[in-house]
Short mmCIF file of C-alpha atoms and ligand atoms in Angstrom, two decimals:
data_model
loop_
_atom_site.label_atom_id
_atom_site.label_comp_id
_atom_site.label_asym_id
_atom_site.label_seq_id
_atom_site.Cartn_x
_atom_site.Cartn_y
_atom_site.Cartn_z
CA MET A 1 -24.14 3.05 -17.88
CA LEU A 2 -27.68 2.14 -18.88
CA PRO A 3 -28.71 3.36 -22.31
CA SER A 4 -30.91 6.41 -21.79
CA LYS A 5 -32.17 6.76 -25.37
CA PRO A 6 -34.90 4.50 -26.73
CA LEU A 7 -33.59 1.78 -29.00
CA PRO A 8 -33.36 2.96 -32.60
CA PRO A 9 -35.80 1.28 -34.99
CA PRO A 10 -34.19 -1.39 -37.14
CA VAL A 11 -32.89 0.07 -40.38
CA PRO A 12 -34.32 -1.89 -43.30
CA ARG A 13 -31.58 -3.12 -45.57
CA PRO A 14 -32.05 -2.49 -49.29
CA ARG A 15 -33.21 -5.67 -51.01
CA PHE A 16 -30.39 -5.73 -53.49
CA THR A 17 -27.74 -6.14 -50.74
CA ALA A 18 -29.53 -8.52 -48.43
CA PRO A 19 -32.05 -11.30 -48.76
CA VAL A 20 -35.21 -11.05 -46.69
CA SER A 21 -34.22 -13.86 -44.41
CA PHE A 22 -31.02 -12.05 -43.55
CA TYR A 23 -32.92 -8.85 -42.72
CA GLY A 24 -35.09 -10.75 -40.25
CA MET A 25 -32.06 -12.20 -38.50
CA ASN A 26 -30.52 -8.74 -38.24
CA VAL A 27 -33.45 -7.34 -36.28
CA TYR A 28 -33.40 -10.25 -33.90
CA TYR A 29 -29.64 -9.87 -33.44
CA LYS A 30 -29.86 -6.18 -32.56
CA PHE A 31 -32.37 -6.72 -29.81
CA TYR A 32 -30.58 -9.78 -28.57
CA ILE A 33 -27.31 -7.86 -28.08
CA GLN A 34 -29.02 -4.86 -26.49
CA PHE A 35 -30.83 -7.17 -24.12
CA ILE A 36 -27.65 -8.96 -23.06
CA CYS A 37 -25.73 -5.71 -22.62
CA VAL A 38 -28.45 -4.17 -20.49
CA PHE A 39 -28.71 -7.35 -18.46
CA VAL A 40 -24.93 -7.49 -17.88
CA LEU A 41 -24.75 -3.80 -16.97
CA ILE A 42 -27.61 -4.10 -14.49
CA ALA A 43 -25.80 -7.04 -12.89
CA LEU A 44 -22.58 -5.00 -12.71
CA ALA A 45 -24.42 -2.02 -11.26
CA GLY A 46 -25.80 -4.30 -8.57
CA LEU A 47 -22.31 -5.51 -7.67
CA ARG A 48 -21.08 -1.94 -7.54
CA VAL A 49 -23.73 -1.00 -4.99
CA ASP A 50 -22.70 -3.93 -2.80
CA GLY A 51 -19.04 -2.88 -3.05
CA GLN A 52 -19.92 0.61 -1.92
CA SER A 53 -21.68 -0.32 1.30
CA THR A 54 -19.89 0.89 4.39
CA ASN A 55 -19.97 0.47 8.12
CA SER A 56 -21.85 3.39 9.58
CA ALA A 57 -20.21 6.70 10.42
CA GLU A 58 -23.31 7.62 12.48
CA CYS A 59 -24.36 6.69 15.99
CA VAL A 60 -27.15 4.14 16.27
CA THR A 61 -30.42 5.61 17.59
CA ASN A 62 -32.57 2.51 18.27
CA PHE A 63 -30.18 -0.18 19.41
CA ASP A 64 -31.23 -3.68 18.53
CA PRO A 65 -28.74 -6.30 19.79
CA ASN A 66 -29.71 -8.63 16.94
CA THR A 67 -28.85 -6.22 14.14
CA ASP A 68 -25.51 -6.67 12.41
CA TYR A 69 -24.04 -3.17 12.66
CA PHE A 70 -20.91 -4.08 10.66
CA PRO A 71 -22.02 -5.29 7.23
CA VAL A 72 -18.48 -4.77 5.87
CA LYS A 73 -16.03 -7.20 7.46
CA ALA A 74 -12.31 -7.10 6.77
CA ASP A 75 -10.59 -10.48 6.46
CA VAL A 76 -6.93 -10.67 7.41
CA GLU A 77 -5.34 -12.64 4.58
CA THR A 78 -1.57 -12.13 4.73
CA ALA A 79 -0.59 -10.37 7.94
CA THR A 80 0.16 -12.62 10.89
CA LEU A 81 0.32 -10.18 13.80
CA PHE A 82 -3.26 -8.98 14.10
CA SER A 83 -6.76 -10.38 13.96
CA ILE A 84 -10.28 -8.96 13.64
CA GLN A 85 -13.45 -10.69 14.84
CA TYR A 86 -16.89 -9.28 14.18
CA PHE A 87 -19.90 -9.55 16.47
CA LYS A 88 -23.30 -7.89 16.02
CA TYR A 89 -22.51 -4.49 17.53
CA TYR A 90 -18.82 -4.74 18.44
CA LYS A 91 -15.59 -6.08 17.01
CA LEU A 92 -12.55 -7.53 18.77
CA VAL A 93 -9.25 -6.42 17.28
CA THR A 94 -6.02 -7.94 18.57
CA ASN A 95 -2.42 -6.90 18.14
CA LYS A 96 -0.85 -10.34 18.53
CA TYR A 97 2.67 -8.93 18.71
CA THR A 98 2.01 -6.75 21.76
CA ASN A 99 -0.84 -8.93 23.09
CA GLU A 100 -3.30 -6.06 23.28
CA THR A 101 -6.98 -6.62 22.50
CA PHE A 102 -9.43 -3.85 21.71
CA ALA A 103 -13.22 -4.10 21.84
CA LEU A 104 -14.71 -1.57 19.42
CA TYR A 105 -18.45 -1.05 19.82
CA GLN A 106 -20.68 0.94 17.52
CA CYS A 107 -21.56 4.39 18.88
CA GLY A 108 -25.12 4.35 20.21
CA THR A 109 -25.04 0.64 21.08
CA GLN A 110 -23.40 -0.55 24.28
CA ALA A 111 -20.02 -1.76 25.50
CA PRO A 112 -19.85 -5.56 25.23
CA PRO A 113 -20.36 -7.38 28.56
CA ALA A 114 -17.08 -7.95 30.42
CA THR A 115 -17.75 -11.71 30.27
CA ALA A 116 -17.70 -11.60 26.47
CA ILE A 117 -14.23 -10.10 26.11
CA PRO A 118 -10.77 -11.24 27.26
CA ALA A 119 -9.46 -9.76 30.53
CA GLY A 120 -7.50 -6.56 29.98
CA THR A 121 -9.34 -5.66 26.76
CA LYS A 122 -9.45 -1.91 26.14
CA VAL A 123 -12.90 -0.70 25.13
CA PHE A 124 -13.50 1.99 22.47
CA GLN A 125 -16.56 3.50 20.86
CA VAL A 126 -16.35 3.67 17.07
CA PRO A 127 -15.99 5.49 14.76
CA ALA A 128 -13.22 7.29 16.68
CA GLN A 129 -13.36 11.07 16.29
CA ASN A 130 -10.41 12.77 17.90
CA VAL A 131 -7.11 11.03 17.47
CA ALA A 132 -3.47 11.28 18.52
CA VAL A 133 -1.03 9.64 16.13
CA LEU A 134 2.16 8.30 17.62
CA GLY A 135 4.59 7.04 15.01
CA THR A 136 5.17 8.03 11.40
CA SER A 137 3.81 4.95 9.65
CA SER A 138 0.48 5.49 11.43
CA VAL A 139 0.33 8.92 9.79
CA ALA A 140 0.60 7.26 6.38
CA PHE A 141 -2.06 4.63 7.12
CA LEU A 142 -4.55 7.28 8.31
CA ASP A 143 -3.66 9.61 5.41
CA MET A 144 -4.40 6.82 2.93
CA LEU A 145 -7.71 6.04 4.63
CA GLY A 146 -8.77 9.67 4.25
CA LEU A 147 -8.78 10.24 8.02
CA ARG A 148 -6.36 13.16 8.26
CA SER A 149 -9.06 15.49 9.57
CA LYS A 150 -9.49 13.26 12.66
CA ILE A 151 -5.88 13.83 13.76
CA SER A 152 -5.47 16.43 16.46
CA LEU A 153 -2.15 15.43 18.05
CA VAL A 154 1.12 14.02 16.68
CA ASP A 155 4.38 13.05 18.28
CA SER A 156 7.88 13.53 16.78
CA SER A 157 6.31 16.06 14.44
CA ASP A 158 9.64 17.06 12.83
CA PHE A 159 9.90 13.56 11.44
CA ILE A 160 6.56 13.60 9.62
CA SER A 161 6.92 13.73 5.86
CA SER A 162 3.19 14.02 4.98
CA PRO A 163 2.87 17.50 3.41
CA CYS A 164 -0.73 18.03 4.51
CA VAL A 165 -0.09 16.94 8.11
CA GLN A 166 2.83 19.39 8.13
CA LEU A 167 0.51 22.09 6.80
CA LEU A 168 -2.17 21.42 9.42
CA GLU A 169 0.49 21.48 12.09
CA GLY A 170 1.79 24.77 10.73
CA ASN A 171 -1.57 26.49 11.19
CA GLY A 172 -2.45 24.96 14.54
CA SER A 173 -5.11 22.44 13.46
CA ILE A 174 -2.79 19.66 14.60
CA THR A 175 -0.68 20.04 17.75
CA ALA A 176 2.65 18.42 18.49
CA LEU A 177 2.98 16.46 21.69
CA SER A 178 4.95 18.24 24.38
CA PRO A 179 8.44 16.86 25.09
CA VAL A 180 7.59 17.24 28.80
CA ALA A 181 6.06 13.90 29.84
CA ALA A 182 3.47 15.34 32.25
CA ASN A 183 2.25 17.83 29.64
CA ALA A 184 2.13 15.15 26.97
CA ALA A 185 0.03 12.97 29.29
CA THR A 186 -2.43 15.84 29.73
CA GLN A 187 -2.62 16.35 25.96
CA LEU A 188 -3.16 12.63 25.38
CA SER A 189 -6.02 12.54 27.88
CA THR A 190 -8.01 14.85 25.58
CA VAL A 191 -8.26 12.39 22.67
CA SER A 192 -10.50 9.35 22.35
CA LEU A 193 -7.81 7.29 20.63
CA ALA A 194 -3.99 7.46 20.76
CA ILE A 195 -2.85 5.07 18.03
CA GLY A 196 0.63 4.14 16.85
CA ALA A 197 2.85 3.35 19.83
CA SER A 198 5.07 0.33 19.23
CA THR A 199 4.73 -0.95 22.80
CA PRO A 200 1.62 -1.27 24.99
CA ASP A 201 0.81 1.64 27.26
CA ALA A 202 -1.45 1.40 30.31
CA LYS A 203 -3.55 4.40 29.24
CA PRO A 204 -7.07 3.20 28.36
CA ASN A 205 -7.12 5.13 25.06
CA SER A 206 -3.72 3.90 23.84
CA VAL A 207 -3.47 1.40 20.97
CA SER A 208 -0.18 -0.26 20.03
CA VAL A 209 0.52 -1.17 16.39
CA SER A 210 3.09 -3.49 14.80
CA PRO A 211 3.12 -3.22 11.00
CA GLU A 212 6.93 -3.05 10.97
CA GLN A 213 7.16 -6.26 13.00
CA ASP A 214 4.83 -8.25 10.74
CA PRO A 215 7.39 -10.26 8.77
CA GLY A 216 6.38 -10.13 5.09
CA SER A 217 6.15 -7.27 2.62
CA LEU A 218 2.38 -7.36 2.02
CA ASN A 219 1.88 -8.10 5.73
CA ARG A 220 2.96 -4.53 6.40
CA ALA A 221 0.48 -3.10 3.92
CA GLU A 222 -2.42 -5.15 5.26
CA TRP A 223 -2.24 -3.33 8.60
CA ILE A 224 -4.38 -0.71 6.87
CA LYS A 225 -7.30 -3.00 7.83
CA PHE A 226 -6.30 -2.84 11.50
CA TYR A 227 -6.42 0.98 11.44
CA SER A 228 -9.69 1.00 9.48
CA THR A 229 -11.60 -0.88 12.20
CA PHE A 230 -11.34 2.04 14.62
CA PHE A 231 -13.09 4.31 12.11
CA ASN A 232 -15.55 1.92 10.43
CA VAL A 233 -13.81 2.42 7.08
CA GLU A 234 -13.09 -1.23 6.37
CA ASP A 235 -14.50 -0.75 2.86
CA ARG A 236 -11.71 1.70 2.04
CA ALA A 237 -9.03 -0.51 3.58
CA ILE A 238 -10.25 -3.56 1.66
CA GLY A 239 -10.20 -1.62 -1.62
CA ILE A 240 -6.75 -0.14 -1.02
CA MET A 241 -5.28 -3.51 -0.04
CA LYS A 242 -6.79 -5.22 -3.09
CA GLY A 243 -5.18 -2.60 -5.31
CA ILE A 244 -1.78 -3.03 -3.64
CA VAL A 245 -1.91 -6.83 -3.87
CA ALA A 246 -2.83 -6.80 -7.57
CA ASN A 247 -0.28 -4.13 -8.45
CA TYR A 248 2.42 -5.97 -6.48
CA ALA A 249 1.73 -9.22 -8.32
CA CYS A 250 1.84 -7.38 -11.65
CA PHE A 251 5.18 -5.76 -10.80
CA ARG A 252 6.65 -9.09 -9.72
CA GLN A 253 5.68 -10.57 -13.08
CA LEU A 254 7.01 -7.50 -14.90
CA ALA A 255 10.39 -7.98 -13.16
CA THR A 256 10.43 -11.71 -13.97
CA ASP A 257 9.72 -11.05 -17.64
CA GLY A 258 12.00 -8.03 -17.90
CA ASN A 259 15.00 -9.78 -16.35
CA LYS A 260 14.62 -13.21 -17.97
CA ASP A 261 17.67 -12.80 -20.24
CA SER A 262 20.07 -11.48 -17.59
CA THR A 263 21.87 -12.92 -14.58
CA ALA A 264 20.23 -11.82 -11.36
CA PRO A 265 22.49 -9.47 -9.38
CA VAL A 266 23.18 -10.12 -5.69
CA LEU A 267 21.69 -7.47 -3.42
CA ALA A 268 22.49 -6.91 0.26
CA TRP A 269 20.79 -4.66 2.82
CA VAL A 270 23.52 -3.44 5.16
CA VAL A 271 23.91 -1.16 8.15
CA TYR A 272 26.74 0.46 10.06
CA ASP A 273 26.27 1.09 13.77
CA ALA A 274 28.59 3.91 14.85
CA PRO A 275 30.13 3.78 18.33
CA SER A 276 27.83 5.41 20.88
CA ASP A 277 26.52 5.19 24.43
CA PHE A 278 23.94 2.66 23.17
CA ASN A 279 26.55 0.10 22.07
CA ASN A 280 29.32 0.56 24.63
CA ASN A 281 31.24 2.63 22.09
CA THR A 282 31.74 -0.47 19.98
CA PRO A 283 31.04 -0.05 16.26
CA SER A 284 29.60 -2.90 14.20
CA TRP A 285 28.74 -3.69 10.58
CA SER A 286 25.75 -5.91 9.80
CA ILE A 287 23.68 -7.53 7.10
CA ALA A 288 20.18 -6.22 7.83
CA ASP A 289 18.21 -9.43 7.32
CA ALA A 290 14.39 -9.34 7.36
CA GLN A 291 11.67 -11.39 5.70
CA TYR A 292 10.07 -8.44 3.90
CA LYS A 293 13.43 -7.40 2.47
CA LYS A 294 13.98 -10.93 1.18
CA GLN A 295 10.53 -10.99 -0.44
CA LEU A 296 10.96 -7.58 -2.04
CA THR A 297 14.49 -8.37 -3.27
CA GLU A 298 13.44 -11.63 -4.90
CA ALA A 299 10.26 -10.12 -6.37
CA ALA A 300 12.40 -7.33 -7.86
CA GLY A 301 14.56 -9.89 -9.67
CA ALA A 302 17.71 -9.97 -7.52
CA VAL A 303 19.34 -12.63 -5.36
CA TYR A 304 18.90 -11.86 -1.67
CA PHE A 305 22.27 -11.87 0.10
CA ASN A 306 22.30 -13.64 3.44
CA THR A 307 24.93 -15.34 5.58
CA SER A 308 24.87 -17.20 8.86
CA GLN A 309 27.00 -14.51 10.49
CA LEU A 310 25.12 -11.23 10.22
CA LYS A 311 27.14 -8.97 12.52
CA TYR A 312 30.87 -8.09 12.30
CA THR A 313 33.15 -6.10 14.57
CA THR A 314 35.61 -4.95 11.89
CA SER A 315 34.77 -3.40 8.55
CA SER A 316 37.33 -5.57 6.77
CA ASP A 317 35.68 -8.80 7.99
CA PHE A 318 32.35 -7.38 6.95
CA LEU A 319 33.57 -6.35 3.47
CA ASN A 320 35.14 -9.74 3.04
CA ALA A 321 31.79 -11.37 3.85
CA ILE A 322 29.92 -9.31 1.24
CA ASN A 323 32.54 -9.38 -1.54
CA THR A 324 30.23 -11.18 -4.01
CA VAL A 325 27.54 -8.53 -3.70
CA ASP A 326 26.55 -6.39 -6.73
CA ILE A 327 24.21 -3.86 -5.11
CA ILE A 328 23.99 -2.56 -1.55
CA ILE A 329 21.16 -0.77 0.20
CA ASP A 330 22.80 1.19 3.01
CA GLU A 331 20.36 1.50 5.92
CA THR A 332 22.71 3.45 8.20
CA PHE A 333 20.58 6.26 9.59
CA ILE A 334 23.12 9.04 9.06
CA ALA A 335 25.10 9.29 5.80
CA SER A 336 24.01 12.03 3.47
CA ASP A 337 26.67 11.53 0.77
CA ILE A 338 28.95 8.91 -0.73
CA SER A 339 32.07 10.02 1.15
CA THR A 340 30.29 9.40 4.46
CA VAL A 341 29.17 5.98 3.21
CA TYR A 342 32.76 5.14 2.19
CA SER A 343 34.13 6.21 5.55
CA ASN A 344 31.41 4.32 7.48
CA TYR A 345 32.33 1.06 5.73
CA GLY A 346 36.11 1.63 5.47
CA LEU A 347 35.83 1.88 1.67
CA THR A 348 37.71 4.00 -0.88
CA PRO A 349 36.43 5.09 -4.31
CA ASP A 350 38.78 2.55 -5.96
CA ALA A 351 37.91 -0.37 -3.63
CA PRO A 352 37.62 -3.64 -5.61
CA TYR A 353 33.93 -4.32 -4.91
CA LYS A 354 31.36 -4.53 -7.68
CA PHE A 355 28.93 -2.22 -5.87
CA VAL A 356 31.70 0.42 -5.70
CA LYS A 357 32.97 -0.01 -9.26
CA ASN A 358 29.47 -0.08 -10.77
CA LYS A 359 28.17 2.68 -8.50
CA LYS A 360 25.33 0.62 -7.04
CA ILE A 361 25.02 2.06 -3.54
CA PHE A 362 21.53 3.08 -2.53
CA ARG A 363 19.98 4.61 0.56
CA GLU A 364 16.34 4.83 1.65
CA ASP A 365 16.33 8.59 2.22
CA GLY A 366 15.13 9.67 -1.24
CA ILE A 367 12.17 11.61 0.25
CA THR A 368 12.49 13.44 3.57
CA SER A 369 10.79 16.24 5.47
CA PRO A 370 12.76 19.53 5.72
CA SER A 371 14.16 18.23 9.02
CA ASP A 372 15.16 14.84 7.58
CA GLY A 373 12.04 12.90 8.59
CA ARG A 374 12.14 9.85 6.33
CA ASP A 375 9.19 9.03 4.14
CA TRP A 376 10.67 5.51 4.12
CA PHE A 377 9.28 5.12 7.65
CA GLU A 378 5.97 6.64 6.63
CA ARG A 379 4.40 5.97 3.19
CA ALA A 380 6.86 3.18 2.33
CA VAL A 381 5.33 1.03 5.09
CA PRO A 382 1.84 0.68 3.57
CA MET A 383 2.76 1.29 -0.11
CA GLN A 384 4.54 -2.01 -0.69
CA ASP A 385 3.72 -2.09 -4.40
CA ALA A 386 5.49 1.26 -4.77
CA VAL A 387 8.48 -0.02 -2.78
CA LEU A 388 8.68 -3.03 -5.08
CA GLU A 389 8.48 -0.79 -8.14
CA ASP A 390 11.35 1.32 -6.77
CA LEU A 391 13.45 -1.74 -6.01
CA ILE A 392 12.84 -3.17 -9.49
CA ASN A 393 14.51 -0.02 -10.83
CA VAL A 394 17.42 -0.47 -8.39
CA VAL A 395 17.96 -3.98 -9.77
CA ASN A 396 17.50 -3.07 -13.45
CA GLU A 397 17.58 0.60 -14.43
CA ASN A 398 15.49 -0.08 -17.56
CA LEU A 399 12.53 -1.34 -15.52
CA PRO A 400 9.67 -0.87 -14.85
CA LYS A 401 9.93 1.57 -17.77
CA SER A 402 12.52 3.93 -19.19
CA GLY A 403 12.73 7.28 -17.46
CA TYR A 404 11.30 5.94 -14.19
CA GLN A 405 12.09 8.23 -11.25
CA ARG A 406 12.87 6.37 -8.04
CA LYS A 407 11.13 7.63 -4.91
CA TRP A 408 12.83 6.27 -1.79
CA PHE A 409 15.95 4.48 -3.03
CA ARG A 410 18.56 7.17 -3.68
CA ASN A 411 21.77 6.21 -5.45
CA VAL A 412 24.39 8.04 -3.34
CA ALA A 413 27.21 6.67 -5.51
CA LEU A 414 25.74 8.68 -8.42
CA GLY A 415 25.26 11.73 -6.19
CA GLU A 416 21.46 11.67 -6.43
CA LYS A 417 19.80 14.28 -4.22
CA LYS A 418 17.03 13.92 -1.65
CA THR A 419 13.58 15.22 -2.55
CA ILE A 420 12.09 17.40 0.16
CA SER A 421 8.48 16.93 1.22
CA SER A 422 7.22 20.07 2.94
CA SER A 423 3.85 21.68 3.65
CA ALA A 424 4.16 23.40 0.27
CA ASN A 425 3.64 20.00 -1.35
CA CYS A 426 0.12 19.72 0.11
CA THR A 427 -2.25 20.37 -2.78
CA ASP A 428 -5.57 19.43 -1.15
CA VAL A 429 -5.68 19.23 2.62
CA ASN A 430 -8.88 17.16 2.49
CA ALA A 431 -7.77 14.63 -0.10
CA PRO A 432 -6.60 11.17 1.01
CA THR A 433 -2.99 10.32 0.23
CA THR A 434 -2.95 8.05 -2.79
CA ASP A 435 -0.52 5.23 -3.41
CA VAL A 436 2.53 6.57 -5.26
CA ALA A 437 3.05 3.34 -7.24
CA SER A 438 2.55 3.48 -10.99
CA ASN A 439 -0.34 1.48 -12.40
CA CYS A 440 1.63 -1.61 -13.38
CA SER A 441 -0.89 -3.04 -15.82
CA ALA A 442 -0.88 0.26 -17.72
CA ILE A 443 2.91 -0.07 -18.08
CA VAL A 444 2.58 -3.68 -19.21
CA ASN A 445 -0.18 -2.84 -21.69
CA THR A 446 1.79 0.07 -23.14
CA ALA A 447 4.85 -2.15 -23.50
CA THR A 448 2.84 -4.81 -25.33
CA GLY A 449 1.30 -2.22 -27.64
CA ASP A 450 -2.18 -2.18 -26.15
CA GLY A 451 -2.23 1.41 -24.99
CA SER A 452 -6.01 1.55 -25.03
CA ASN A 453 -6.57 -0.36 -21.82
CA ASN A 454 -5.42 1.40 -18.70
CA GLY A 455 -6.16 -1.69 -16.64
CA GLY A 456 -5.32 -2.25 -12.98
CA ASN A 457 -6.74 0.33 -10.66
CA SER A 458 -9.35 1.85 -12.94
CA ASN A 459 -12.77 0.26 -12.80
CA GLY A 460 -15.16 2.27 -14.95
CA ALA A 461 -13.68 1.21 -18.27
CA ASN A 462 -13.19 -2.39 -17.23
CA SER A 463 -16.80 -2.93 -16.24
CA LEU A 464 -17.74 -2.57 -19.90
CA GLN A 465 -15.41 -5.34 -20.96
CA PRO A 466 -17.73 -8.31 -20.35
CA CYS A 467 -20.32 -6.55 -22.46
CA VAL A 468 -17.87 -5.86 -25.26
CA THR A 469 -16.74 -9.47 -25.13
CA LEU A 470 -20.35 -10.61 -25.41
CA VAL A 471 -20.92 -8.37 -28.39
CA ILE A 472 -17.88 -9.81 -30.14
CA PHE A 473 -18.99 -13.35 -29.31
CA ALA A 474 -22.52 -12.69 -30.50
CA SER A 475 -21.21 -11.14 -33.72
CA PHE A 476 -19.27 -14.31 -34.30
CA VAL A 477 -22.37 -16.46 -33.75
CA ARG A 478 -24.29 -14.17 -36.05
CA ALA A 479 -21.63 -14.51 -38.72
CA LEU A 480 -21.98 -18.30 -38.49
CA TYR A 481 -25.76 -17.91 -38.88
CA ALA A 482 -25.29 -15.66 -41.86
CA PHE A 483 -23.04 -18.26 -43.41
CA ALA A 484 -25.57 -21.01 -42.86
CA LEU A 485 -28.33 -18.86 -44.32
CA ILE A 486 -26.42 -17.84 -47.45
C1 LIG B 501 -5.63 25.29 8.54
O1 LIG B 501 -5.70 25.16 7.12
C2 LIG B 501 -6.70 24.29 6.64
C3 LIG B 501 -6.58 24.16 5.15
O2 LIG B 501 -6.37 25.38 4.52
C4 LIG B 501 -8.07 24.81 7.09
O3 LIG B 501 -9.05 23.91 6.65
C5 LIG B 501 -8.10 24.94 8.60
O4 LIG B 501 -9.32 25.51 9.00
C6 LIG B 501 -6.95 25.79 9.10
N1 LIG B 501 -6.95 25.76 10.55
C7 LIG B 501 -6.73 26.84 11.31
C8 LIG B 501 -6.77 26.62 12.77
O5 LIG B 501 -6.48 27.92 10.81
C1 LIG B 502 7.64 19.32 -3.31
O1 LIG B 502 7.55 20.44 -4.16
C2 LIG B 502 8.82 20.86 -4.66
C3 LIG B 502 8.59 22.16 -5.40
O2 LIG B 502 7.63 22.02 -6.37
C4 LIG B 502 9.37 19.78 -5.57
O3 LIG B 502 10.62 20.14 -6.09
C5 LIG B 502 9.50 18.50 -4.76
O4 LIG B 502 9.90 17.45 -5.62
C6 LIG B 502 8.17 18.13 -4.11
N1 LIG B 502 8.39 17.02 -3.19
C7 LIG B 502 7.81 15.84 -3.36
C8 LIG B 502 8.09 14.80 -2.32
O5 LIG B 502 7.09 15.56 -4.29
#
């Protein structure tokens, strides 16, 4: 903040405590510091204004093809399965996994010429206004971007864990897609954008997304930029992603430091596939290998369990393969309690495995909707820093701090219960969903005794730091002067 009061006049020091020469230096020093602080704060204020600029939510009235209508451009830094290219009045967004390209032109300008875009490109006007959301992770991405009010249709509504989307569905502001295909097609024709299908659809307003296919942990989170392009809210996506990346790095360091004196446990992600029509009535037991799981496991301070043979046709062969494992994450869709987990894997409570003896059996169903819609498939897709924080606690129960309450990873061996997310949990229907991760740097600072700095995601307090540093530096210089003068 700029000082609003006039500078106080220099206070003359009584002669008997300070020589005249010292008094003169003091006046100079006061103005010098004030000047530097004001200068630094003006510079910071300037940066802040830049950071706040946004792509327009309004339609252009006097189209000029040479104006850059997208001053905020999102760079894709980690994700590998989408790209964004900016042109003056349109952007080309590509889902490289499904090979769909979307041309998004600013409302009030014009669709790009067909010769300028790849064949088969779907054309949209942005910002999109009236949206169908197909797929639970898309609900979380839009919720975080503050776009909930644009949603008018959802599919698989029972599986949505977002409390405010459930509330809006309860009072008719959001409609569920009909299970009858012809009716659903009619409903979908009423929206300008149907986003979230995992496979391409011929409908001109349909957009496929692939955050779950993008291999790494932060890759998943960065898809928030993909969603943002359809609404011109790249500024929000960039800010959210920056926060997640910084918090993730802090948590990884916290786990490294917190586990440095202990042997890293071996952690396996496993799944049981019950006999059904989908698998010829043949059950199987597998190690659920994926790049993001490996990254999260290692960042959390555990050894990622992996073998060349991932799939087994008997539980005893499977258990034999994982007999060095300390902790398991059971990803089997259905298993609400430990006895079901035991029976799925052919285990008994006295089986000689470390994960059984030490009660280290976790599932991802810690938060669900009243009808068992998993928040793991919703907020846990973008909020990778929060997933890492949860997994750090799975690996070492004393981290990231004592008393930490896990969100998604539920220890079924300890009989932990699911937390229900219902419409009653919606406190402000207009508020964006915020990342559920703790502020890691606040935890680190508290642990190291510096409780005064709440670090990380806050920005107001931190912007004063360069100024404070300057004041301290200048005081030091002044002290040297004083020495020389005395
Ligand atoms: C549903 O509830 C929300 C939040 O209270 C309100 O803004 C909205 O107008 C309601 N919609 C209908 C159709 O009642
Ligand atoms: C929803 O609210 C209930 C009642 O206050 C609470 O017990 C539950 O933990 C909340 N759910 C979530 C996901 O926070």
